[in-house]
């Protein structure tokens, strides 16, 4: 990576956290996109200095678009959209449709994400095999991490505004939700 990085964004997806960096040479027209430090797109000698670059992010191939707009003279503004939404709107929506827990287990780091709309469970970028079961108080989604029994418990909060509360239990111990 050279010194022409003009934009950097952190994006949280079900399969992981991604750092997107954009390099723009306003004299050469060069455009380079890095995801987690790895170059994923390069265009050299672009004569049009403004425009859009679209590329996939993550194993779910979320559609990311960086928009380059001229502000004044040779000043540019760079914005990132994910799946057609501004980054902030996308992240706000993600926080409504997913829950994330981060923990250390047997010396290894784990990032577990529940997609509430599909009930898919992801761990460190891999979609897990799960088994759902209805209980007296709601439902439980069971899965294993090595020799550890885990489940995500979904119960009603008793308040219409709060809806359903999701809790992760590993070997019967409740894990605090992460703030991303």
mmCIF file of C-alpha atoms in Angstrom:
data_model
loop_
_atom_site.group_PDB
_atom_site.id
_atom_site.type_symbol
_atom_site.label_atom_id
_atom_site.label_comp_id
_atom_site.label_asym_id
_atom_site.label_seq_id
_atom_site.Cartn_x
_atom_site.Cartn_y
_atom_site.Cartn_z
ATOM 1 C CA UNK A 1 0.000 0.000 0.000
ATOM 2 C CA UNK A 2 1.269 3.438 -0.827
ATOM 3 C CA UNK A 3 0.555 6.824 0.685
ATOM 4 C CA UNK A 4 -2.488 7.615 -1.488
ATOM 5 C CA UNK A 5 -5.055 6.061 0.909
ATOM 6 C CA UNK A 6 -7.935 8.547 0.930
ATOM 7 C CA UNK A 7 -10.658 6.523 2.615
ATOM 8 C CA UNK A 8 -10.929 3.707 5.125
ATOM 9 C CA UNK A 9 -14.058 2.044 6.470
ATOM 10 C CA UNK A 10 -14.758 -0.798 8.908
ATOM 11 C CA UNK A 11 -17.602 -3.100 7.880
ATOM 12 C CA UNK A 12 -19.123 -5.791 10.086
ATOM 13 C CA UNK A 13 -20.717 -8.689 8.193
ATOM 14 C CA UNK A 14 -21.988 -12.036 9.447
ATOM 15 C CA UNK A 15 -18.852 -13.780 8.219
ATOM 16 C CA UNK A 16 -16.377 -11.324 9.754
ATOM 17 C CA UNK A 17 -15.036 -7.827 10.186
ATOM 18 C CA UNK A 18 -13.594 -6.133 7.118
ATOM 19 C CA UNK A 19 -11.339 -3.092 6.789
ATOM 20 C CA UNK A 20 -11.836 -1.498 3.353
ATOM 21 C CA UNK A 21 -9.205 1.006 2.201
ATOM 22 C CA UNK A 22 -9.290 3.064 -0.964
ATOM 23 C CA UNK A 23 -6.275 4.531 -2.725
ATOM 24 C CA UNK A 24 -6.908 7.285 -5.273
ATOM 25 C CA UNK A 25 -4.175 8.962 -7.284
ATOM 26 C CA UNK A 26 -5.821 12.178 -8.385
ATOM 27 C CA UNK A 27 -2.987 12.962 -10.823
ATOM 28 C CA UNK A 28 -2.579 9.454 -12.274
ATOM 29 C CA UNK A 29 -6.193 8.351 -11.984
ATOM 30 C CA UNK A 30 -5.082 5.238 -10.112
ATOM 31 C CA UNK A 31 -7.726 3.440 -8.009
ATOM 32 C CA UNK A 32 -6.823 0.600 -5.654
ATOM 33 C CA UNK A 33 -9.093 -1.140 -3.160
ATOM 34 C CA UNK A 34 -7.775 -3.204 -0.262
ATOM 35 C CA UNK A 35 -9.808 -5.477 2.001
ATOM 36 C CA UNK A 36 -8.022 -6.376 5.240
ATOM 37 C CA UNK A 37 -4.748 -5.266 3.644
ATOM 38 C CA UNK A 38 -5.127 -7.444 0.528
ATOM 39 C CA UNK A 39 -5.463 -5.758 -2.859
ATOM 40 C CA UNK A 40 -8.769 -6.739 -4.501
ATOM 41 C CA UNK A 41 -9.059 -4.190 -7.314
ATOM 42 C CA UNK A 42 -6.607 -1.995 -9.224
ATOM 43 C CA UNK A 43 -7.170 0.407 -12.078
ATOM 44 C CA UNK A 44 -4.299 2.476 -13.392
ATOM 45 C CA UNK A 45 -4.426 5.549 -15.628
ATOM 46 C CA UNK A 46 -8.141 6.270 -15.325
ATOM 47 C CA UNK A 47 -8.804 9.503 -17.193
ATOM 48 C CA UNK A 48 -12.129 10.025 -15.462
ATOM 49 C CA UNK A 49 -11.246 10.911 -11.867
ATOM 50 C CA UNK A 50 -14.817 10.661 -10.522
ATOM 51 C CA UNK A 51 -17.177 7.705 -10.637
ATOM 52 C CA UNK A 52 -17.886 4.439 -8.848
ATOM 53 C CA UNK A 53 -16.044 1.212 -8.118
ATOM 54 C CA UNK A 54 -18.105 -1.848 -7.177
ATOM 55 C CA UNK A 55 -16.639 -5.014 -5.641
ATOM 56 C CA UNK A 56 -17.722 -7.962 -3.455
ATOM 57 C CA UNK A 57 -16.951 -8.186 0.272
ATOM 58 C CA UNK A 58 -16.954 -11.343 2.387
ATOM 59 C CA UNK A 59 -18.000 -14.875 1.602
ATOM 60 C CA UNK A 60 -21.601 -13.726 1.148
ATOM 61 C CA UNK A 61 -20.386 -11.362 -1.624
ATOM 62 C CA UNK A 62 -22.014 -8.257 -0.171
ATOM 63 C CA UNK A 63 -21.984 -5.603 -2.909
ATOM 64 C CA UNK A 64 -19.768 -2.674 -1.938
ATOM 65 C CA UNK A 65 -19.549 0.533 -3.959
ATOM 66 C CA UNK A 66 -17.124 3.395 -3.435
ATOM 67 C CA UNK A 67 -18.329 6.652 -4.975
ATOM 68 C CA UNK A 68 -15.804 9.337 -5.913
ATOM 69 C CA UNK A 69 -17.267 12.838 -6.257
ATOM 70 C CA UNK A 70 -15.516 16.120 -6.985
ATOM 71 C CA UNK A 71 -16.173 18.775 -4.370
ATOM 72 C CA UNK A 72 -14.116 21.749 -5.571
ATOM 73 C CA UNK A 73 -11.192 21.817 -7.956
ATOM 74 C CA UNK A 74 -9.068 18.805 -7.067
ATOM 75 C CA UNK A 75 -10.840 17.963 -3.807
ATOM 76 C CA UNK A 76 -12.807 14.727 -3.722
ATOM 77 C CA UNK A 77 -15.319 13.075 -1.427
ATOM 78 C CA UNK A 78 -15.371 9.292 -1.025
ATOM 79 C CA UNK A 79 -18.393 7.368 0.225
ATOM 80 C CA UNK A 80 -18.981 3.661 0.740
ATOM 81 C CA UNK A 81 -22.280 1.881 0.166
ATOM 82 C CA UNK A 82 -22.998 -1.731 1.100
ATOM 83 C CA UNK A 83 -25.824 -3.512 -0.734
ATOM 84 C CA UNK A 84 -27.095 -0.171 -2.049
ATOM 85 C CA UNK A 85 -27.262 1.546 1.357
ATOM 86 C CA UNK A 86 -24.956 4.115 2.897
ATOM 87 C CA UNK A 87 -22.508 2.499 5.301
ATOM 88 C CA UNK A 88 -24.236 4.053 8.332
ATOM 89 C CA UNK A 89 -27.702 2.893 7.219
ATOM 90 C CA UNK A 90 -26.331 -0.582 6.472
ATOM 91 C CA UNK A 91 -24.690 -0.832 9.919
ATOM 92 C CA UNK A 92 -27.836 0.456 11.644
ATOM 93 C CA UNK A 93 -29.906 -2.206 9.834
ATOM 94 C CA UNK A 94 -27.340 -4.915 10.674
ATOM 95 C CA UNK A 95 -27.597 -4.112 14.351
ATOM 96 C CA UNK A 96 -31.382 -4.677 14.093
ATOM 97 C CA UNK A 97 -31.216 -7.979 12.199
ATOM 98 C CA UNK A 98 -28.183 -9.578 13.834
ATOM 99 C CA UNK A 99 -26.645 -10.251 17.236
ATOM 100 C CA UNK A 100 -22.917 -10.716 17.809
ATOM 101 C CA UNK A 101 -20.980 -12.307 20.639
ATOM 102 C CA UNK A 102 -17.182 -12.353 20.989
ATOM 103 C CA UNK A 103 -15.465 -14.747 23.387
ATOM 104 C CA UNK A 104 -12.357 -16.758 24.107
ATOM 105 C CA UNK A 105 -12.814 -20.511 24.430
ATOM 106 C CA UNK A 106 -9.987 -23.001 25.015
ATOM 107 C CA UNK A 107 -7.486 -20.229 24.191
ATOM 108 C CA UNK A 108 -9.072 -19.412 20.801
ATOM 109 C CA UNK A 109 -11.051 -16.303 19.822
ATOM 110 C CA UNK A 110 -14.593 -16.790 18.568
ATOM 111 C CA UNK A 111 -16.979 -14.320 16.926
ATOM 112 C CA UNK A 112 -20.512 -15.712 16.779
ATOM 113 C CA UNK A 113 -23.219 -13.952 14.781
ATOM 114 C CA UNK A 114 -26.931 -14.754 14.694
ATOM 115 C CA UNK A 115 -28.851 -13.499 11.661
ATOM 116 C CA UNK A 116 -32.273 -12.996 13.214
ATOM 117 C CA UNK A 117 -34.135 -12.922 9.880
ATOM 118 C CA UNK A 118 -32.868 -16.355 8.756
ATOM 119 C CA UNK A 119 -31.742 -17.775 12.150
ATOM 120 C CA UNK A 120 -28.376 -18.619 10.517
ATOM 121 C CA UNK A 121 -25.471 -18.816 12.964
ATOM 122 C CA UNK A 122 -21.940 -17.890 11.877
ATOM 123 C CA UNK A 123 -18.699 -18.524 13.743
ATOM 124 C CA UNK A 124 -15.416 -16.965 12.586
ATOM 125 C CA UNK A 125 -16.667 -16.640 9.011
ATOM 126 C CA UNK A 126 -18.224 -20.116 8.718
ATOM 127 C CA UNK A 127 -21.941 -20.836 8.681
ATOM 128 C CA UNK A 128 -22.648 -23.453 11.346
ATOM 129 C CA UNK A 129 -24.900 -26.493 11.305
ATOM 130 C CA UNK A 130 -27.646 -25.810 13.821
ATOM 131 C CA UNK A 131 -30.691 -27.538 15.237
ATOM 132 C CA UNK A 132 -33.721 -25.509 16.281
ATOM 133 C CA UNK A 133 -36.067 -26.519 19.048
ATOM 134 C CA UNK A 134 -39.176 -24.890 20.496
ATOM 135 C CA UNK A 135 -39.399 -24.573 24.263
ATOM 136 C CA UNK A 136 -42.033 -23.418 26.730
ATOM 137 C CA UNK A 137 -40.542 -19.911 26.777
ATOM 138 C CA UNK A 138 -39.493 -19.497 23.143
ATOM 139 C CA UNK A 139 -36.904 -21.336 21.066
ATOM 140 C CA UNK A 140 -33.323 -22.572 21.226
ATOM 141 C CA UNK A 141 -30.878 -22.887 18.355
ATOM 142 C CA UNK A 142 -28.264 -25.535 19.243
ATOM 143 C CA UNK A 143 -24.741 -25.915 17.825
ATOM 144 C CA UNK A 144 -21.320 -27.097 18.955
ATOM 145 C CA UNK A 145 -17.937 -25.392 19.170
ATOM 146 C CA UNK A 146 -15.442 -28.218 19.550
ATOM 147 C CA UNK A 147 -16.480 -30.129 22.682
ATOM 148 C CA UNK A 148 -18.649 -27.272 23.941
ATOM 149 C CA UNK A 149 -22.431 -27.306 23.797
ATOM 150 C CA UNK A 150 -23.849 -23.958 22.739
ATOM 151 C CA UNK A 151 -27.272 -22.570 22.094
ATOM 152 C CA UNK A 152 -28.923 -19.267 21.380
ATOM 153 C CA UNK A 153 -32.068 -18.831 23.412
ATOM 154 C CA UNK A 154 -34.853 -16.641 22.007
ATOM 155 C CA UNK A 155 -37.430 -15.483 24.537
ATOM 156 C CA UNK A 156 -39.984 -12.705 24.580
ATOM 157 C CA UNK A 157 -39.022 -9.591 26.491
ATOM 158 C CA UNK A 158 -42.613 -9.103 27.612
ATOM 159 C CA UNK A 159 -42.546 -5.679 25.959
ATOM 160 C CA UNK A 160 -43.795 -5.174 22.423
ATOM 161 C CA UNK A 161 -41.184 -2.471 21.767
ATOM 162 C CA UNK A 162 -38.238 -4.686 22.774
ATOM 163 C CA UNK A 163 -39.510 -7.807 21.007
ATOM 164 C CA UNK A 164 -37.478 -10.983 21.310
ATOM 165 C CA UNK A 165 -34.336 -11.237 23.424
ATOM 166 C CA UNK A 166 -31.510 -13.472 22.154
ATOM 167 C CA UNK A 167 -28.947 -14.899 24.589
ATOM 168 C CA UNK A 168 -25.933 -17.107 23.865
ATOM 169 C CA UNK A 169 -25.145 -19.849 26.356
ATOM 170 C CA UNK A 170 -21.958 -21.908 26.185
ATOM 171 C CA UNK A 171 -21.882 -24.938 28.485
ATOM 172 C CA UNK A 172 -24.786 -23.314 30.342
ATOM 173 C CA UNK A 173 -22.967 -19.995 30.904
ATOM 174 C CA UNK A 174 -24.472 -16.806 29.441
ATOM 175 C CA UNK A 175 -22.104 -14.799 27.175
ATOM 176 C CA UNK A 176 -22.442 -11.007 26.978
ATOM 177 C CA UNK A 177 -23.369 -9.537 23.601
ATOM 178 C CA UNK A 178 -20.627 -7.606 21.776
ATOM 179 C CA UNK A 179 -21.078 -4.005 20.660
ATOM 180 C CA UNK A 180 -19.915 -3.553 17.061
#
